[in-house]
Amino acid sequence: MTRRTTTHRMTTRRLAVAIATVLGVTMTLTGCAPTGKDLFTQAQTVNTTAKEAVAELQLYLYDSIWDVGTYGEIPEACGADGYRFKFSRWAHGSADAPWRLPQGTPKATADDVITWLEEHGWTGIVFRSYTGGVTDVTITTRKPDAHIDDLLITISPGEATDGINLDATTTCEPGNVDVLSELMFPDGLSEYTSPLSEHPSAEPFFGMAPDSPTPGPRPAPVTYPAPTESPTPAPSPTP
């Protein structure tokens, strides 16, 4: 896929997200929690907007494949009757292709990340370093207009390869989490699968309903071969 095609797709999605966001804000101001199709659409907007905001940071840090810790499309309860999503991504390269911190050291990389966050509308930025031999540093921040209540950035130096971990929590939105889960996964989670790795420009999956706008086939579930039982060899006779 060319960069131009990816940019066009993301621009189209953002326009749709903006329209849905206005509708969601209107429902919130009138005090009515959405239901049915409106709930599904609002939740997809929240999920997609948050992931695209984090994806911008991912692309800035490492324009390649990131590991998926928690994919982040299974809603969880929050507040009196609300839902939210959590997701995490990790960049670290591999033993064959080690990845190093863009600015060389955790503190220099953190300073650069903080500057980027400030320039892109993130707020409540807090930097933390640790004593006792802990070499990791962390940044916490938020972007409510992108439906991100908290983003924890952990910057970790290593001997073979460095790493950056992103843990995001969306804002708590009005809507019954059980109803939303049924809309997203009408057949339950028995067949649920999610990517183990992903490029930041990938189209987010959202739910497994037959009429949901989830693009393409979902990743195949990860299976592992059953262990092979080998007979224990008999001890050698003692001379």
mmCIF file of C-alpha atoms in Angstrom:
data_model
loop_
_atom_site.group_PDB
_atom_site.id
_atom_site.type_symbol
_atom_site.label_atom_id
_atom_site.label_comp_id
_atom_site.label_asym_id
_atom_site.label_seq_id
_atom_site.Cartn_x
_atom_site.Cartn_y
_atom_site.Cartn_z
ATOM 1 C CA MET A 1 0.000 0.000 0.000
ATOM 2 C CA THR A 2 1.408 3.416 -0.892
ATOM 3 C CA ARG A 3 1.689 6.232 1.638
ATOM 4 C CA ARG A 4 -0.751 8.285 -0.476
ATOM 5 C CA THR A 5 -3.367 5.509 -0.352
ATOM 6 C CA THR A 6 -2.901 5.072 3.395
ATOM 7 C CA THR A 7 -3.218 8.821 3.959
ATOM 8 C CA HIS A 8 -6.433 8.947 1.880
ATOM 9 C CA ARG A 9 -7.951 6.051 3.852
ATOM 10 C CA MET A 10 -7.045 7.631 7.186
ATOM 11 C CA THR A 11 -8.463 11.011 6.055
ATOM 12 C CA THR A 12 -11.747 9.367 5.026
ATOM 13 C CA ARG A 13 -11.976 7.530 8.345
ATOM 14 C CA ARG A 14 -11.262 10.726 10.267
ATOM 15 C CA LEU A 15 -14.107 12.524 8.505
ATOM 16 C CA ALA A 16 -16.504 9.729 9.443
ATOM 17 C CA VAL A 17 -15.136 9.730 12.988
ATOM 18 C CA ALA A 18 -15.632 13.504 13.285
ATOM 19 C CA ILE A 19 -19.292 13.243 12.234
ATOM 20 C CA ALA A 20 -19.927 10.380 14.654
ATOM 21 C CA THR A 21 -18.149 12.270 17.439
ATOM 22 C CA VAL A 22 -20.505 15.252 17.015
ATOM 23 C CA LEU A 23 -23.465 12.898 17.264
ATOM 24 C CA GLY A 24 -21.988 11.294 20.370
ATOM 25 C CA VAL A 25 -21.386 14.646 22.066
ATOM 26 C CA THR A 26 -24.965 15.704 21.283
ATOM 27 C CA MET A 27 -26.357 12.560 22.912
ATOM 28 C CA THR A 28 -24.125 13.097 25.964
ATOM 29 C CA LEU A 29 -25.231 16.705 26.412
ATOM 30 C CA THR A 30 -28.881 15.703 26.285
ATOM 31 C CA GLY A 31 -28.250 13.077 28.971
ATOM 32 C CA CYS A 32 -29.318 10.113 26.840
ATOM 33 C CA ALA A 33 -27.069 7.054 26.675
ATOM 34 C CA PRO A 34 -27.098 5.612 23.151
ATOM 35 C CA THR A 35 -28.567 2.185 22.460
ATOM 36 C CA GLY A 36 -28.665 -0.234 19.549
ATOM 37 C CA LYS A 37 -26.945 0.879 16.362
ATOM 38 C CA ASP A 38 -26.171 4.297 17.870
ATOM 39 C CA LEU A 39 -24.293 2.627 20.731
ATOM 40 C CA PHE A 40 -22.316 0.446 18.319
ATOM 41 C CA THR A 41 -21.432 3.458 16.125
ATOM 42 C CA GLN A 42 -20.424 5.605 19.088
ATOM 43 C CA ALA A 43 -18.245 2.855 20.539
ATOM 44 C CA GLN A 44 -16.526 2.294 17.209
ATOM 45 C CA THR A 45 -15.863 6.032 16.968
ATOM 46 C CA VAL A 46 -14.325 6.090 20.447
ATOM 47 C CA ASN A 47 -12.209 3.029 19.719
ATOM 48 C CA THR A 48 -11.011 4.147 16.282
ATOM 49 C CA THR A 49 -10.303 7.746 17.292
ATOM 50 C CA ALA A 50 -8.220 6.665 20.278
ATOM 51 C CA LYS A 51 -6.249 4.112 18.274
ATOM 52 C CA GLU A 52 -5.538 6.579 15.467
ATOM 53 C CA ALA A 53 -4.261 9.182 17.951
ATOM 54 C CA VAL A 54 -1.875 6.631 19.460
ATOM 55 C CA ALA A 55 -0.937 5.386 15.978
ATOM 56 C CA GLU A 56 0.343 8.873 15.118
ATOM 57 C CA LEU A 57 2.793 8.596 18.003
ATOM 58 C CA GLN A 58 3.706 5.046 16.982
ATOM 59 C CA LEU A 59 4.559 6.195 13.463
ATOM 60 C CA TYR A 60 6.705 8.983 14.834
ATOM 61 C CA LEU A 61 8.637 6.583 17.061
ATOM 62 C CA TYR A 62 8.887 3.475 14.885
ATOM 63 C CA ASP A 63 7.389 3.229 11.401
ATOM 64 C CA SER A 64 7.281 -0.562 11.370
ATOM 65 C CA ILE A 65 5.483 -3.510 12.958
ATOM 66 C CA TRP A 66 4.559 -3.231 16.653
ATOM 67 C CA ASP A 67 3.692 -6.141 18.935
ATOM 68 C CA VAL A 68 0.118 -6.132 20.240
ATOM 69 C CA GLY A 69 -0.170 -6.652 23.985
ATOM 70 C CA THR A 70 -3.918 -6.053 24.376
ATOM 71 C CA TYR A 71 -5.707 -5.356 21.111
ATOM 72 C CA GLY A 72 -8.397 -3.250 22.764
ATOM 73 C CA GLU A 73 -11.798 -3.993 21.237
ATOM 74 C CA ILE A 74 -13.403 -5.810 24.149
ATOM 75 C CA PRO A 75 -15.269 -3.193 26.210
ATOM 76 C CA GLU A 76 -15.077 -3.102 29.988
ATOM 77 C CA ALA A 77 -17.405 -1.443 32.482
ATOM 78 C CA CYS A 78 -16.666 1.947 34.042
ATOM 79 C CA GLY A 79 -18.589 4.548 35.986
ATOM 80 C CA ALA A 80 -22.252 4.067 36.857
ATOM 81 C CA ASP A 81 -23.259 2.648 33.471
ATOM 82 C CA GLY A 82 -20.465 3.211 30.991
ATOM 83 C CA TYR A 83 -17.813 1.446 28.946
ATOM 84 C CA ARG A 84 -14.201 1.990 27.951
ATOM 85 C CA PHE A 85 -11.424 0.218 26.072
ATOM 86 C CA LYS A 86 -7.801 -0.542 26.933
ATOM 87 C CA PHE A 87 -5.039 -1.393 24.476
ATOM 88 C CA SER A 88 -1.255 -1.709 24.438
ATOM 89 C CA ARG A 89 1.454 -1.753 21.784
ATOM 90 C CA TRP A 90 5.186 -2.524 22.100
ATOM 91 C CA ALA A 91 8.097 -1.660 19.821
ATOM 92 C CA HIS A 92 11.367 -3.478 20.426
ATOM 93 C CA GLY A 93 12.636 -4.895 17.145
ATOM 94 C CA SER A 94 14.092 -8.402 17.297
ATOM 95 C CA ALA A 95 17.344 -10.231 17.903
ATOM 96 C CA ASP A 96 17.956 -10.207 14.151
ATOM 97 C CA ALA A 97 16.973 -6.555 13.747
ATOM 98 C CA PRO A 98 17.541 -4.785 17.068
ATOM 99 C CA TRP A 99 15.755 -1.490 17.619
ATOM 100 C CA ARG A 100 17.365 1.381 19.462
ATOM 101 C CA LEU A 101 15.867 4.446 21.137
ATOM 102 C CA PRO A 102 15.562 7.234 18.558
ATOM 103 C CA GLN A 103 17.488 9.721 20.721
ATOM 104 C CA GLY A 104 19.996 7.298 22.208
ATOM 105 C CA THR A 105 19.077 7.434 25.904
ATOM 106 C CA PRO A 106 15.768 7.090 27.783
ATOM 107 C CA LYS A 107 15.873 10.710 29.055
ATOM 108 C CA ALA A 108 16.744 12.203 25.656
ATOM 109 C CA THR A 109 14.039 10.080 23.992
ATOM 110 C CA ALA A 110 11.518 11.136 26.655
ATOM 111 C CA ASP A 111 12.347 14.813 26.102
ATOM 112 C CA ASP A 112 11.779 14.366 22.379
ATOM 113 C CA VAL A 113 8.496 12.501 22.945
ATOM 114 C CA ILE A 114 7.253 15.199 25.343
ATOM 115 C CA THR A 115 7.956 17.888 22.753
ATOM 116 C CA TRP A 116 6.014 15.880 20.145
ATOM 117 C CA LEU A 117 3.089 15.357 22.541
ATOM 118 C CA GLU A 118 2.876 19.078 23.335
ATOM 119 C CA GLU A 119 2.907 19.947 19.632
ATOM 120 C CA HIS A 120 0.083 17.487 18.928
ATOM 121 C CA GLY A 121 -2.417 18.547 21.570
ATOM 122 C CA TRP A 122 -1.718 16.081 24.391
ATOM 123 C CA THR A 123 -2.167 17.434 27.927
ATOM 124 C CA GLY A 124 -1.402 16.558 31.557
ATOM 125 C CA ILE A 125 2.096 15.383 30.602
ATOM 126 C CA VAL A 126 4.127 13.980 33.521
ATOM 127 C CA PHE A 127 7.664 12.560 33.240
ATOM 128 C CA ARG A 128 9.007 10.136 35.837
ATOM 129 C CA SER A 129 12.403 8.525 36.368
ATOM 130 C CA TYR A 130 13.256 6.024 39.083
ATOM 131 C CA THR A 131 16.005 5.212 41.563
ATOM 132 C CA GLY A 132 17.366 1.893 42.774
ATOM 133 C CA GLY A 133 18.923 0.893 39.489
ATOM 134 C CA VAL A 134 15.692 1.152 37.453
ATOM 135 C CA THR A 135 16.664 2.398 34.002
ATOM 136 C CA ASP A 136 13.128 2.723 32.600
ATOM 137 C CA VAL A 137 11.479 6.126 32.436
ATOM 138 C CA THR A 138 7.759 6.808 31.976
ATOM 139 C CA ILE A 139 5.495 9.521 30.622
ATOM 140 C CA THR A 140 1.789 9.807 31.381
ATOM 141 C CA THR A 141 -0.506 11.987 29.307
ATOM 142 C CA ARG A 142 -4.064 12.280 28.019
ATOM 143 C CA LYS A 143 -6.045 13.592 25.057
ATOM 144 C CA PRO A 144 -9.770 13.757 25.894
ATOM 145 C CA ASP A 145 -10.785 15.106 22.484
ATOM 146 C CA ALA A 146 -9.377 11.869 21.017
ATOM 147 C CA HIS A 147 -11.179 9.829 23.709
ATOM 148 C CA ILE A 148 -7.932 8.970 25.532
ATOM 149 C CA ASP A 149 -8.195 9.334 29.297
ATOM 150 C CA ASP A 150 -4.699 7.993 30.013
ATOM 151 C CA LEU A 151 -1.650 6.984 28.001
ATOM 152 C CA LEU A 152 1.337 5.462 29.790
ATOM 153 C CA ILE A 153 4.575 5.488 27.775
ATOM 154 C CA THR A 154 7.358 3.293 29.160
ATOM 155 C CA ILE A 155 10.814 3.745 27.650
ATOM 156 C CA SER A 156 13.164 0.841 28.342
ATOM 157 C CA PRO A 157 16.838 0.495 27.388
ATOM 158 C CA GLY A 158 18.215 -3.005 26.894
ATOM 159 C CA GLU A 159 21.426 -4.812 26.098
ATOM 160 C CA ALA A 160 20.358 -6.308 22.763
ATOM 161 C CA THR A 161 17.402 -4.097 21.841
ATOM 162 C CA ASP A 162 15.577 -1.147 23.409
ATOM 163 C CA GLY A 163 11.812 -0.888 23.791
ATOM 164 C CA ILE A 164 8.878 1.478 24.098
ATOM 165 C CA ASN A 165 5.547 0.292 25.501
ATOM 166 C CA LEU A 166 2.292 2.234 25.070
ATOM 167 C CA ASP A 167 -0.662 1.474 27.383
ATOM 168 C CA ALA A 168 -3.834 3.427 26.591
ATOM 169 C CA THR A 169 -7.190 3.725 28.344
ATOM 170 C CA THR A 170 -10.080 5.460 26.628
ATOM 171 C CA THR A 171 -12.479 7.870 28.260
ATOM 172 C CA CYS A 172 -15.494 6.378 30.026
ATOM 173 C CA GLU A 173 -18.468 6.725 27.689
ATOM 174 C CA PRO A 174 -22.222 6.366 28.404
ATOM 175 C CA GLY A 175 -23.703 3.037 27.396
ATOM 176 C CA ASN A 176 -24.358 -0.369 28.868
ATOM 177 C CA VAL A 177 -21.267 -2.558 28.507
ATOM 178 C CA ASP A 178 -23.248 -5.820 28.351
ATOM 179 C CA VAL A 179 -25.476 -4.518 25.556
ATOM 180 C CA LEU A 180 -22.437 -3.233 23.678
ATOM 181 C CA SER A 181 -20.623 -6.569 24.039
ATOM 182 C CA GLU A 182 -23.661 -8.368 22.619
ATOM 183 C CA LEU A 183 -23.792 -5.975 19.662
ATOM 184 C CA MET A 184 -20.092 -6.406 18.936
ATOM 185 C CA PHE A 185 -19.879 -10.152 19.572
ATOM 186 C CA PRO A 186 -23.355 -11.650 19.028
ATOM 187 C CA ASP A 187 -21.910 -15.184 19.059
ATOM 188 C CA GLY A 188 -19.783 -14.594 22.147
ATOM 189 C CA LEU A 189 -16.008 -14.671 22.376
ATOM 190 C CA SER A 190 -15.435 -18.374 21.729
ATOM 191 C CA GLU A 191 -14.160 -17.628 18.197
ATOM 192 C CA TYR A 192 -12.497 -14.341 19.082
ATOM 193 C CA THR A 193 -9.105 -13.642 17.518
ATOM 194 C CA SER A 194 -6.963 -10.519 17.302
ATOM 195 C CA PRO A 195 -3.663 -9.568 15.663
ATOM 196 C CA LEU A 196 -0.451 -10.444 17.498
ATOM 197 C CA SER A 197 1.344 -7.623 15.695
ATOM 198 C CA GLU A 198 0.282 -4.661 13.600
ATOM 199 C CA HIS A 199 1.565 -1.664 11.661
ATOM 200 C CA PRO A 200 0.201 1.643 13.033
ATOM 201 C CA SER A 201 -1.486 2.417 9.693
ATOM 202 C CA ALA A 202 -3.596 -0.771 9.773
ATOM 203 C CA GLU A 203 -7.391 -0.443 9.762
ATOM 204 C CA PRO A 204 -8.628 -1.230 13.295
ATOM 205 C CA PHE A 205 -10.833 -4.281 13.764
ATOM 206 C CA PHE A 206 -14.028 -3.719 15.724
ATOM 207 C CA GLY A 207 -16.305 -6.532 16.780
ATOM 208 C CA MET A 208 -17.350 -9.713 15.010
ATOM 209 C CA ALA A 209 -20.979 -8.963 14.117
ATOM 210 C CA PRO A 210 -21.848 -10.127 10.570
ATOM 211 C CA ASP A 211 -22.918 -6.609 9.514
ATOM 212 C CA SER A 212 -20.125 -4.730 11.315
ATOM 213 C CA PRO A 213 -17.690 -2.704 9.200
ATOM 214 C CA THR A 214 -14.726 -4.864 10.211
ATOM 215 C CA PRO A 215 -12.493 -4.979 7.116
ATOM 216 C CA GLY A 216 -11.318 -8.285 5.688
ATOM 217 C CA PRO A 217 -10.956 -11.663 7.385
ATOM 218 C CA ARG A 218 -9.803 -11.650 10.974
ATOM 219 C CA PRO A 219 -6.416 -13.160 11.822
ATOM 220 C CA ALA A 220 -6.422 -16.906 12.326
ATOM 221 C CA PRO A 221 -6.236 -17.967 15.977
ATOM 222 C CA VAL A 222 -2.834 -18.950 17.237
ATOM 223 C CA THR A 223 -2.537 -22.695 17.761
ATOM 224 C CA TYR A 224 0.310 -24.670 19.191
ATOM 225 C CA PRO A 225 1.152 -28.323 18.424
ATOM 226 C CA ALA A 226 0.237 -30.784 21.119
ATOM 227 C CA PRO A 227 3.242 -31.950 23.100
ATOM 228 C CA THR A 228 4.706 -35.228 21.915
ATOM 229 C CA GLU A 229 5.149 -37.760 24.655
ATOM 230 C CA SER A 230 8.402 -39.620 24.312
ATOM 231 C CA PRO A 231 9.081 -42.685 26.456
ATOM 232 C CA THR A 232 11.651 -42.110 29.144
ATOM 233 C CA PRO A 233 14.771 -44.117 28.292
ATOM 234 C CA ALA A 234 15.615 -46.922 30.671
ATOM 235 C CA PRO A 235 18.649 -46.304 32.876
ATOM 236 C CA SER A 236 21.881 -47.881 31.721
ATOM 237 C CA PRO A 237 22.813 -51.023 33.629
ATOM 238 C CA THR A 238 25.406 -50.516 36.349
ATOM 239 C CA PRO A 239 28.570 -52.511 35.585
#
